[in-house]
Short mmCIF file of C-alpha atoms and ligand atoms in Angstrom, two decimals:
data_model
loop_
_atom_site.label_atom_id
_atom_site.label_comp_id
_atom_site.label_asym_id
_atom_site.label_seq_id
_atom_site.Cartn_x
_atom_site.Cartn_y
_atom_site.Cartn_z
CA MET A 1 -11.60 41.53 -9.30
CA ASP A 2 -9.03 39.62 -11.61
CA PHE A 3 -10.16 36.18 -12.72
CA SER A 4 -7.18 35.49 -15.08
CA LEU A 5 -4.45 33.27 -14.91
CA SER A 6 -0.72 34.40 -14.44
CA ASP A 7 1.70 33.94 -17.13
CA GLU A 8 3.11 31.06 -14.94
CA GLU A 9 -0.06 29.47 -14.52
CA LYS A 10 -0.85 29.47 -18.11
CA ALA A 11 2.71 28.45 -18.99
CA VAL A 12 2.62 25.34 -16.83
CA ARG A 13 -0.90 24.28 -17.74
CA ASP A 14 -0.23 24.57 -21.53
CA THR A 15 2.76 22.34 -20.91
CA ALA A 16 0.75 19.78 -19.28
CA ARG A 17 -1.83 20.14 -21.58
CA THR A 18 0.53 19.40 -24.42
CA PHE A 19 2.19 16.43 -22.68
CA ILE A 20 -1.49 14.64 -22.18
CA HIS A 21 -2.41 15.70 -25.80
CA LYS A 22 1.03 14.39 -27.32
CA GLU A 23 1.71 11.40 -25.17
CA VAL A 24 -1.32 10.26 -23.27
CA GLU A 25 -3.99 10.58 -25.45
CA PRO A 26 -2.61 8.46 -28.36
CA LEU A 27 -3.02 5.51 -26.06
CA GLU A 28 -6.66 5.87 -25.40
CA GLN A 29 -7.94 3.42 -28.18
CA GLU A 30 -5.47 0.74 -26.85
CA VAL A 31 -6.58 1.33 -23.39
CA LEU A 32 -10.31 0.86 -24.13
CA ARG A 33 -9.57 -2.16 -26.32
CA ARG A 34 -7.60 -3.84 -23.58
CA GLU A 35 -10.24 -2.88 -20.71
CA ARG A 36 -12.82 -4.51 -23.05
CA GLU A 37 -10.77 -7.92 -22.81
CA HIS A 38 -10.82 -7.34 -18.83
CA ARG A 39 -7.36 -6.48 -18.80
CA THR A 40 -5.41 -3.48 -17.08
CA GLY A 41 -5.53 -0.50 -19.47
CA LEU A 42 -1.97 0.55 -18.52
CA ASP A 43 0.44 -1.66 -16.80
CA ARG A 44 2.79 -0.63 -14.01
CA SER A 45 5.87 -0.33 -16.37
CA GLU A 46 4.13 1.66 -18.78
CA LEU A 47 2.97 3.98 -16.58
CA ARG A 48 6.44 4.32 -15.32
CA GLU A 49 7.57 4.93 -18.84
CA LEU A 50 5.17 7.73 -19.35
CA GLN A 51 5.89 9.15 -15.97
CA LEU A 52 9.38 9.30 -16.77
CA LYS A 53 8.83 11.03 -20.24
CA ALA A 54 6.77 13.71 -18.29
CA LYS A 55 9.82 14.21 -16.30
CA GLN A 56 11.76 15.31 -19.30
CA PHE A 57 8.89 17.86 -19.81
CA GLY A 58 9.42 19.28 -16.05
CA PHE A 59 6.60 17.45 -14.26
CA TRP A 60 7.79 15.32 -11.44
CA GLY A 61 6.30 15.68 -7.87
CA LEU A 62 3.76 18.15 -8.33
CA SER A 63 3.16 18.33 -4.75
CA THR A 64 6.69 17.20 -3.35
CA PRO A 65 8.99 19.48 -1.73
CA GLN A 66 12.11 20.60 -3.87
CA GLU A 67 14.63 19.20 -1.53
CA HIS A 68 12.94 15.94 -2.71
CA GLY A 69 13.42 16.76 -6.46
CA GLY A 70 9.76 17.68 -6.71
CA MET A 71 7.98 20.75 -8.26
CA ASP A 72 6.17 21.74 -4.93
CA LEU A 73 3.56 23.67 -7.04
CA PRO A 74 0.90 26.02 -5.05
CA ALA A 75 -2.27 24.36 -5.05
CA VAL A 76 -4.05 26.36 -7.49
CA LEU A 77 -1.25 24.99 -10.05
CA GLN A 78 -1.72 21.62 -8.84
CA SER A 79 -5.48 21.80 -9.59
CA LEU A 80 -4.87 23.30 -12.87
CA VAL A 81 -2.54 20.47 -13.99
CA TRP A 82 -4.96 17.77 -12.56
CA THR A 83 -7.71 19.17 -14.80
CA GLU A 84 -5.10 18.56 -17.84
CA VAL A 85 -4.73 15.00 -16.53
CA GLY A 86 -8.42 14.44 -16.51
CA ARG A 87 -8.72 15.28 -20.03
CA SER A 88 -7.50 11.78 -20.88
CA PHE A 89 -9.20 8.55 -19.45
CA VAL A 90 -5.94 6.90 -19.63
CA PRO A 91 -5.22 5.76 -16.19
CA PHE A 92 -2.15 8.30 -16.01
CA ARG A 93 -0.83 10.49 -13.04
CA PHE A 94 2.25 12.27 -12.87
CA GLY A 95 5.35 10.45 -11.19
CA GLY A 96 7.40 11.51 -8.22
CA GLU A 97 4.38 11.91 -5.55
CA ALA A 98 3.96 10.43 -2.38
CA ASP A 99 1.16 10.54 0.31
CA ASN A 100 1.16 13.76 2.01
CA ILE A 101 1.31 12.37 5.42
CA LEU A 102 4.52 10.47 4.72
CA TYR A 103 6.39 13.84 5.56
CA PHE A 104 5.46 13.22 8.98
CA ALA A 105 8.02 10.23 8.59
CA ASN A 106 11.37 10.61 10.64
CA ASP A 107 14.69 10.55 9.08
CA GLU A 108 14.97 6.75 9.09
CA GLN A 109 11.48 6.23 7.65
CA ARG A 110 11.92 8.79 5.07
CA ARG A 111 14.76 6.68 3.80
CA GLU A 112 12.99 3.63 3.88
CA TYR A 113 9.32 4.73 2.80
CA LEU A 114 9.20 8.37 1.30
CA VAL A 115 12.23 8.36 -0.91
CA PRO A 116 11.49 5.13 -2.55
CA THR A 117 7.82 6.01 -2.82
CA ILE A 118 8.67 9.35 -4.46
CA GLU A 119 10.99 7.70 -6.82
CA GLY A 120 8.61 5.18 -7.84
CA GLU A 121 10.13 2.21 -6.52
CA ARG A 122 7.67 1.42 -3.78
CA ILE A 123 3.92 1.66 -3.94
CA SER A 124 2.01 3.00 -0.90
CA CYS A 125 -1.57 2.59 -0.04
CA PHE A 126 -3.75 4.42 2.92
CA ALA A 127 -6.02 2.42 4.88
CA ILE A 128 -8.78 3.92 7.08
CA THR A 129 -11.95 2.29 6.16
CA GLU A 130 -13.28 -0.93 7.53
CA PRO A 131 -16.18 -2.99 6.93
CA GLY A 132 -18.00 -1.27 9.86
CA ALA A 133 -16.77 2.00 9.48
CA GLY A 134 -16.49 4.41 6.46
CA SER A 135 -18.07 7.69 6.80
CA ASP A 136 -17.89 7.24 10.60
CA ALA A 137 -14.28 6.75 10.36
CA ALA A 138 -13.84 7.37 14.40
CA ASN A 139 -15.75 4.19 14.82
CA ILE A 140 -12.61 1.91 13.35
CA ARG A 141 -12.17 -1.39 15.32
CA PHE A 142 -8.71 -2.30 13.90
CA THR A 143 -6.33 -2.86 16.85
CA ALA A 144 -2.58 -2.33 17.46
CA ARG A 145 -1.47 -3.74 20.89
CA ARG A 146 1.78 -3.10 22.44
CA ASP A 147 4.22 -6.29 22.68
CA GLY A 148 7.61 -5.09 24.07
CA ASP A 149 9.09 -2.89 21.43
CA ASP A 150 6.67 -4.19 18.89
CA TRP A 151 3.36 -3.66 18.22
CA VAL A 152 0.70 -6.59 17.16
CA LEU A 153 -2.06 -5.48 14.46
CA ASN A 154 -5.05 -7.29 13.91
CA GLY A 155 -8.29 -6.30 11.95
CA GLU A 156 -9.66 -5.49 8.37
CA LYS A 157 -9.52 -2.47 6.14
CA THR A 158 -11.65 -2.82 2.73
CA PHE A 159 -11.94 -0.72 -0.17
CA ILE A 160 -8.18 0.31 -0.14
CA THR A 161 -7.00 2.00 -3.41
CA ASN A 162 -3.70 0.19 -4.55
CA GLY A 163 -4.21 -2.26 -1.87
CA ASN A 164 -3.40 -5.12 -4.21
CA ASP A 165 -0.13 -3.50 -5.71
CA ALA A 166 1.24 -1.73 -2.48
CA ASP A 167 4.51 -2.71 -0.95
CA PHE A 168 3.50 -1.24 2.36
CA THR A 169 0.34 0.53 3.75
CA ILE A 170 -0.11 3.42 5.95
CA VAL A 171 -2.60 2.06 8.36
CA ILE A 172 -4.77 3.64 10.99
CA ALA A 173 -5.29 1.41 14.21
CA VAL A 174 -6.93 2.00 17.65
CA THR A 175 -4.22 1.90 20.07
CA ASP A 176 -5.86 3.13 23.27
CA ARG A 177 -9.30 1.68 23.57
CA ASP A 178 -9.98 4.25 26.62
CA LYS A 179 -9.50 7.29 24.38
CA ASP A 180 -11.86 8.71 21.59
CA VAL A 181 -10.14 7.64 18.30
CA ARG A 182 -10.37 11.54 17.34
CA LYS A 183 -8.58 12.48 20.49
CA GLY A 184 -5.49 10.35 20.73
CA GLY A 185 -6.89 7.02 20.43
CA ALA A 186 -5.44 5.92 17.13
CA THR A 187 -2.11 5.70 15.57
CA ALA A 188 -0.90 5.51 12.06
CA PHE A 189 1.93 2.68 11.11
CA LEU A 190 3.89 1.96 8.01
CA VAL A 191 3.70 -1.67 7.65
CA ASP A 192 5.47 -3.60 4.70
CA ARG A 193 3.60 -6.24 3.08
CA ALA A 194 6.52 -8.56 4.08
CA MET A 195 5.30 -8.22 7.59
CA GLY A 196 2.42 -10.27 6.95
CA TRP A 197 -0.61 -8.66 5.81
CA ARG A 198 -2.84 -10.36 3.02
CA SER A 199 -4.82 -8.34 0.48
CA GLY A 200 -7.78 -9.62 -1.73
CA PHE A 201 -9.16 -7.79 -4.87
CA ILE A 202 -12.57 -6.36 -4.56
CA GLN A 203 -14.49 -6.13 -7.94
CA THR A 204 -16.23 -2.59 -8.41
CA MET A 205 -18.14 -1.08 -11.29
CA GLY A 206 -14.92 0.88 -12.13
CA GLU A 207 -11.78 -0.22 -13.95
CA GLY A 208 -9.36 -1.53 -11.67
CA GLY A 209 -10.39 -2.16 -8.04
CA PRO A 210 -9.39 -1.54 -4.50
CA ALA A 211 -8.59 -4.26 -2.07
CA SER A 212 -9.47 -5.67 1.48
CA LEU A 213 -6.53 -5.88 3.78
CA VAL A 214 -6.35 -8.54 6.40
CA PHE A 215 -4.23 -8.32 9.51
CA ASP A 216 -3.68 -11.38 11.49
CA ASP A 217 -1.44 -10.84 14.29
CA VAL A 218 1.12 -8.98 12.02
CA ARG A 219 3.91 -7.84 13.88
CA VAL A 220 5.31 -4.28 13.60
CA PRO A 221 8.38 -2.75 15.12
CA GLY A 222 7.76 0.32 17.32
CA ARG A 223 9.97 2.26 14.88
CA ASN A 224 7.20 2.07 12.35
CA VAL A 225 4.87 4.31 14.11
CA LEU A 226 4.35 7.14 11.60
CA GLY A 227 4.09 10.68 13.59
CA GLU A 228 3.09 10.43 17.13
CA ILE A 229 1.38 7.85 18.96
CA GLY A 230 -2.14 9.16 19.14
CA GLN A 231 -1.96 11.40 15.97
CA GLY A 232 -3.51 8.73 13.87
CA PHE A 233 -6.84 10.18 13.08
CA ASP A 234 -5.36 13.70 12.78
CA LEU A 235 -2.81 12.26 9.95
CA ALA A 236 -5.83 10.45 8.29
CA MET A 237 -7.99 13.73 8.11
CA ARG A 238 -4.93 15.30 6.52
CA TRP A 239 -4.59 12.77 3.95
CA ILE A 240 -8.32 12.82 2.96
CA GLY A 241 -8.28 16.58 2.98
CA LYS A 242 -5.79 16.69 0.17
CA GLY A 243 -7.96 14.79 -2.22
CA ARG A 244 -10.99 17.36 -1.68
CA TYR A 245 -9.81 19.77 -4.05
CA ILE A 246 -7.69 17.41 -6.58
CA ILE A 247 -10.89 15.12 -7.14
CA PRO A 248 -12.91 17.62 -8.47
CA SER A 249 -10.13 19.57 -10.37
CA HIS A 250 -9.73 15.83 -12.08
CA ALA A 251 -13.48 15.98 -12.65
CA LEU A 252 -13.34 19.26 -14.38
CA GLY A 253 -10.96 17.97 -17.14
CA ILE A 254 -13.10 14.60 -17.54
CA ALA A 255 -16.42 17.00 -17.90
CA GLU A 256 -14.82 19.41 -20.40
CA ARG A 257 -13.63 16.67 -22.76
CA ALA A 258 -16.97 14.93 -22.54
CA LEU A 259 -18.73 18.00 -23.17
CA ARG A 260 -16.65 18.72 -26.01
CA MET A 261 -17.62 15.46 -27.42
CA ALA A 262 -21.13 16.05 -27.23
CA ILE A 263 -21.13 19.35 -28.98
CA GLU A 264 -19.18 18.17 -31.98
CA HIS A 265 -21.68 15.11 -31.82
CA ALA A 266 -24.73 17.63 -31.70
CA ASN A 267 -23.34 19.38 -34.88
CA THR A 268 -22.80 16.46 -36.93
CA ARG A 269 -25.36 13.97 -35.99
CA HIS A 270 -28.45 14.46 -38.26
CA THR A 271 -32.07 13.43 -37.50
CA PHE A 272 -35.13 14.49 -39.02
CA GLY A 273 -32.88 16.19 -41.80
CA ARG A 274 -31.02 18.64 -39.30
CA PRO A 275 -28.23 18.31 -36.84
CA ILE A 276 -29.56 17.30 -33.38
CA GLY A 277 -27.77 20.55 -31.95
CA GLN A 278 -30.63 22.37 -33.64
CA ASN A 279 -33.18 21.03 -31.11
CA GLN A 280 -33.76 23.04 -27.89
CA ALA A 281 -33.90 19.82 -25.82
CA ILE A 282 -30.03 18.96 -26.70
CA GLN A 283 -29.24 22.86 -26.66
CA TRP A 284 -30.36 22.71 -22.88
CA MET A 285 -28.18 19.91 -21.78
CA ILE A 286 -25.18 21.43 -23.34
CA ALA A 287 -26.23 24.87 -21.72
CA ASP A 288 -26.82 23.40 -18.21
CA SER A 289 -23.55 21.34 -18.50
CA GLU A 290 -21.45 24.54 -19.13
CA VAL A 291 -23.05 26.41 -16.51
CA GLU A 292 -22.45 23.63 -14.10
CA LEU A 293 -18.75 23.11 -15.25
CA GLU A 294 -17.99 26.73 -14.84
CA ALA A 295 -19.64 26.88 -11.48
CA ALA A 296 -17.48 23.86 -10.32
CA ARG A 297 -14.36 25.49 -11.63
CA TRP A 298 -14.64 28.29 -9.73
CA LEU A 299 -15.34 26.53 -6.28
CA VAL A 300 -12.59 24.32 -7.14
CA LEU A 301 -10.03 27.00 -7.59
CA ARG A 302 -11.37 28.86 -4.62
CA ALA A 303 -10.66 25.93 -2.47
CA ALA A 304 -7.23 25.55 -3.99
CA TRP A 305 -6.56 29.30 -3.78
CA THR A 306 -7.79 29.05 -0.03
CA VAL A 307 -4.80 26.33 0.76
CA ASP A 308 -2.37 28.62 -1.14
CA GLN A 309 -3.60 31.28 1.48
CA GLY A 310 -3.16 29.31 4.38
CA ILE A 311 -6.82 29.44 5.33
CA ASP A 312 -8.41 26.47 6.62
CA PRO A 313 -9.61 24.93 3.44
CA ARG A 314 -12.33 22.40 4.94
CA HIS A 315 -15.39 24.38 4.22
CA THR A 316 -14.07 25.16 0.54
CA SER A 317 -12.93 21.93 -0.35
CA SER A 318 -16.04 20.36 0.90
CA MET A 319 -18.13 22.51 -1.43
CA ALA A 320 -15.88 21.90 -4.24
CA LYS A 321 -15.67 18.13 -3.81
CA LEU A 322 -19.56 17.94 -3.34
CA TYR A 323 -20.42 20.10 -6.40
CA GLY A 324 -17.58 18.90 -8.72
CA ALA A 325 -18.36 15.10 -8.03
CA ASN A 326 -22.00 15.81 -8.86
CA MET A 327 -21.28 18.35 -11.71
CA VAL A 328 -19.52 15.52 -13.55
CA ASN A 329 -21.97 12.95 -13.11
CA ASN A 330 -24.54 14.97 -14.50
CA VAL A 331 -22.44 16.29 -17.42
CA VAL A 332 -21.34 12.57 -18.34
CA ASP A 333 -25.02 11.43 -18.16
CA ARG A 334 -26.10 14.17 -20.57
CA VAL A 335 -23.26 13.53 -22.81
CA MET A 336 -24.32 10.09 -22.81
CA GLN A 337 -27.97 10.93 -23.73
CA ILE A 338 -26.53 13.22 -26.46
CA HIS A 339 -24.68 10.16 -28.02
CA GLY A 340 -27.67 7.90 -28.01
CA GLY A 341 -27.24 4.50 -28.52
CA MET A 342 -23.21 4.75 -29.28
CA GLY A 343 -22.91 6.59 -25.79
CA TYR A 344 -23.80 3.29 -24.35
CA THR A 345 -21.30 1.33 -26.20
CA ARG A 346 -17.69 0.56 -25.43
CA GLU A 347 -16.37 1.92 -28.47
CA LEU A 348 -16.49 5.25 -26.92
CA PRO A 349 -15.30 6.19 -23.28
CA ILE A 350 -18.40 7.74 -22.28
CA GLU A 351 -19.92 4.56 -20.51
CA ARG A 352 -16.20 4.11 -19.17
CA TRP A 353 -16.67 7.72 -17.40
CA TYR A 354 -20.33 7.09 -16.38
CA ARG A 355 -19.01 4.17 -14.31
CA SER A 356 -15.78 5.55 -13.10
CA VAL A 357 -17.31 9.18 -11.87
CA ARG A 358 -19.91 7.57 -9.81
CA LEU A 359 -17.02 6.88 -7.49
CA LEU A 360 -16.32 10.59 -6.89
CA ARG A 361 -19.55 11.00 -5.01
CA ILE A 362 -18.60 8.16 -2.61
CA PHE A 363 -15.01 7.85 -1.65
CA GLU A 364 -12.82 10.30 0.19
CA GLY A 365 -16.16 11.59 2.07
CA THR A 366 -19.77 10.83 0.36
CA ASP A 367 -22.17 13.65 -0.85
CA GLU A 368 -23.79 13.48 2.36
CA MET A 369 -20.67 13.93 4.55
CA GLN A 370 -19.62 16.87 2.56
CA ARG A 371 -23.17 18.11 3.35
CA MET A 372 -22.70 17.64 6.79
CA ILE A 373 -19.33 19.40 7.18
CA ILE A 374 -20.83 22.24 5.19
CA ALA A 375 -23.99 22.63 7.07
CA ARG A 376 -22.02 22.08 10.51
CA ASP A 377 -19.70 24.89 9.71
CA LEU A 378 -22.49 27.24 9.03
CA LEU A 379 -24.75 26.08 12.23
CA ARG A 380 -21.92 26.44 14.56
CA GLY A 381 -20.74 29.67 12.95
CA TYR A 382 -17.28 28.18 12.07
CA THR A 383 -17.64 30.06 8.77
CA GLN A 384 -19.90 32.67 7.24
CA ILE A 385 -22.01 32.80 4.26
CA GLY A 386 -20.09 34.04 1.44
CA GLY A 387 -16.44 33.18 2.74
CA HIS A 388 -13.60 35.82 2.33
CA LEU A 389 -15.94 37.91 0.23
CA ALA A 390 -18.53 38.03 2.89
C1 LIG B 1 -13.07 2.37 -5.03
C2 LIG B 1 -13.07 2.91 -3.76
C3 LIG B 1 -11.65 3.26 -3.53
C4 LIG B 1 -11.64 3.73 -1.99
N1 LIG B 1 -10.36 3.94 -1.41
C5 LIG B 1 -10.18 3.95 -0.06
C6 LIG B 1 -8.72 4.15 0.23
O1 LIG B 1 -7.70 4.15 -0.61
N2 LIG B 1 -8.72 4.11 1.74
C7 LIG B 1 -9.73 4.17 2.58
O2 LIG B 1 -9.22 3.82 3.67
N3 LIG B 1 -10.86 4.05 2.06
C8 LIG B 1 -11.14 3.95 0.63
N4 LIG B 1 -12.47 3.68 0.31
C9 LIG B 1 -13.34 4.02 1.20
C10 LIG B 1 -14.45 5.15 1.19
O3 LIG B 1 -13.85 6.43 1.62
C11 LIG B 1 -15.74 4.97 1.78
O4 LIG B 1 -16.19 3.84 0.96
C12 LIG B 1 -16.70 5.94 2.05
O5 LIG B 1 -16.12 6.93 2.91
C13 LIG B 1 -18.18 5.64 2.46
O6 LIG B 1 -18.01 4.62 3.62
P1 LIG B 1 -18.88 3.28 3.60
O7 LIG B 1 -18.56 2.56 2.24
O8 LIG B 1 -18.58 2.53 4.83
O9 LIG B 1 -20.29 4.03 3.57
P2 LIG B 1 -21.10 4.35 5.09
O10 LIG B 1 -20.23 4.99 5.70
O11 LIG B 1 -21.86 3.02 5.38
O12 LIG B 1 -22.41 5.09 4.51
C14 LIG B 1 -23.43 4.51 3.46
C15 LIG B 1 -24.39 5.48 3.13
O13 LIG B 1 -24.76 6.37 4.25
C16 LIG B 1 -24.53 7.81 4.22
N5 LIG B 1 -24.42 8.15 5.60
C17 LIG B 1 -23.50 7.59 6.53
N6 LIG B 1 -23.68 8.25 7.70
C18 LIG B 1 -24.61 9.25 7.39
C19 LIG B 1 -25.19 10.35 8.28
N7 LIG B 1 -24.72 10.57 9.22
N8 LIG B 1 -26.16 11.23 7.65
C20 LIG B 1 -26.40 11.10 6.38
N9 LIG B 1 -26.05 9.94 5.56
C21 LIG B 1 -24.98 9.33 5.94
C22 LIG B 1 -23.29 7.85 3.45
O14 LIG B 1 -23.11 8.99 2.64
C23 LIG B 1 -23.68 6.86 2.45
O15 LIG B 1 -24.58 7.29 1.52
C24 LIG B 1 -12.56 3.65 -0.90
C25 LIG B 1 -13.92 3.34 -1.69
C26 LIG B 1 -14.17 2.75 -2.72
C27 LIG B 1 -15.51 2.52 -3.30
#
């Protein structure tokens, strides 16, 4: 069994690492300073500038097909790169990306929505969650009613990432009340803000914030159906599925960086005449963090590898998302403890991570939903214990 990375994987990872180290990490103190003043850490034009700089390094559209100018990286490589991004808390991501389900767009929609999103000229958001339907996504009530060649959309979506900045949304609506939402009752629509939906900022414990989207008789032309009528739930699950290995990949980078800070602090902070790292209580926190981090790494890489093998990745991705999200919460909590009072201040990024990583256990499928999927797969015999090595 070979656990090593290929030369190509190492080269891409190291280039990403160099970029993050040289171009992104130097912005960290300014980001913290701005956020302490309740300003956004990195504005849209600064993010764009960084993304264009990254493009010169060759990083543009990690998952974007080459015909659209992207890198079209295998999932394992995307995972490795996202881990590098996670090493800095600057809210940076590589440019040239679009929601995976925008590739279900027809030619006209590709020109109007997909290409400008890849180019960074338009911002999208994806909306399925409603005040009455989150984990139970099949319970959505947001409706789209046919009216001639148009559809008329009504309802509210909530907790939508980028909802305040987006120029358009990919919104999932009930189009046939007689059908189960999971079996043809829902459809995805591409809806410009200019068509009439409104957004409202939702304050959260994290930096930035999602939005609620309100649709009040918003008229959408029939040509704005994404994919097929009735395909909405399937597209939504595809959108969510992607994040299930990317989120824990990012978490690995956060945990690595935080743990490194804790080790340095444990070696340099003295109490009772010796470094705190000489106490077993501190050593155990470091050891447990390293073990969990390493376990998460292999779950994440296996999930990504499963995607690359063309094997149904749902089971492995759920395990990676569940374990990775919990791992980073545990590690950041211990890292704060090791830093004592300083860990609790806004001078260091630890309290920022502490707030931000909590979200990872909630969005794109809560811990409980991941457990439900994992248990269901085993109870119904969809997968066997031990996966491909069983
Ligand atoms: C910052 C942020 C960004 C987000 N971005 C987006 C986005 O871009 N687009 C989008 O559509 N949504 C987005 N979401 C929504 C997110 O996906 C949901 O919040 C999440 O799926 C949970 O749904 P809920 O909040 O309605 O909780 P609920 O579904 O009401 O669940 C409440 C609690 O009950 C548990 N629970 C529910 N059912 C069961 C069960 N059967 N068994 C055991 N436990 C159960 C849950 O795990 C949870 O702990 C975002 C949320 C946040 C906070």
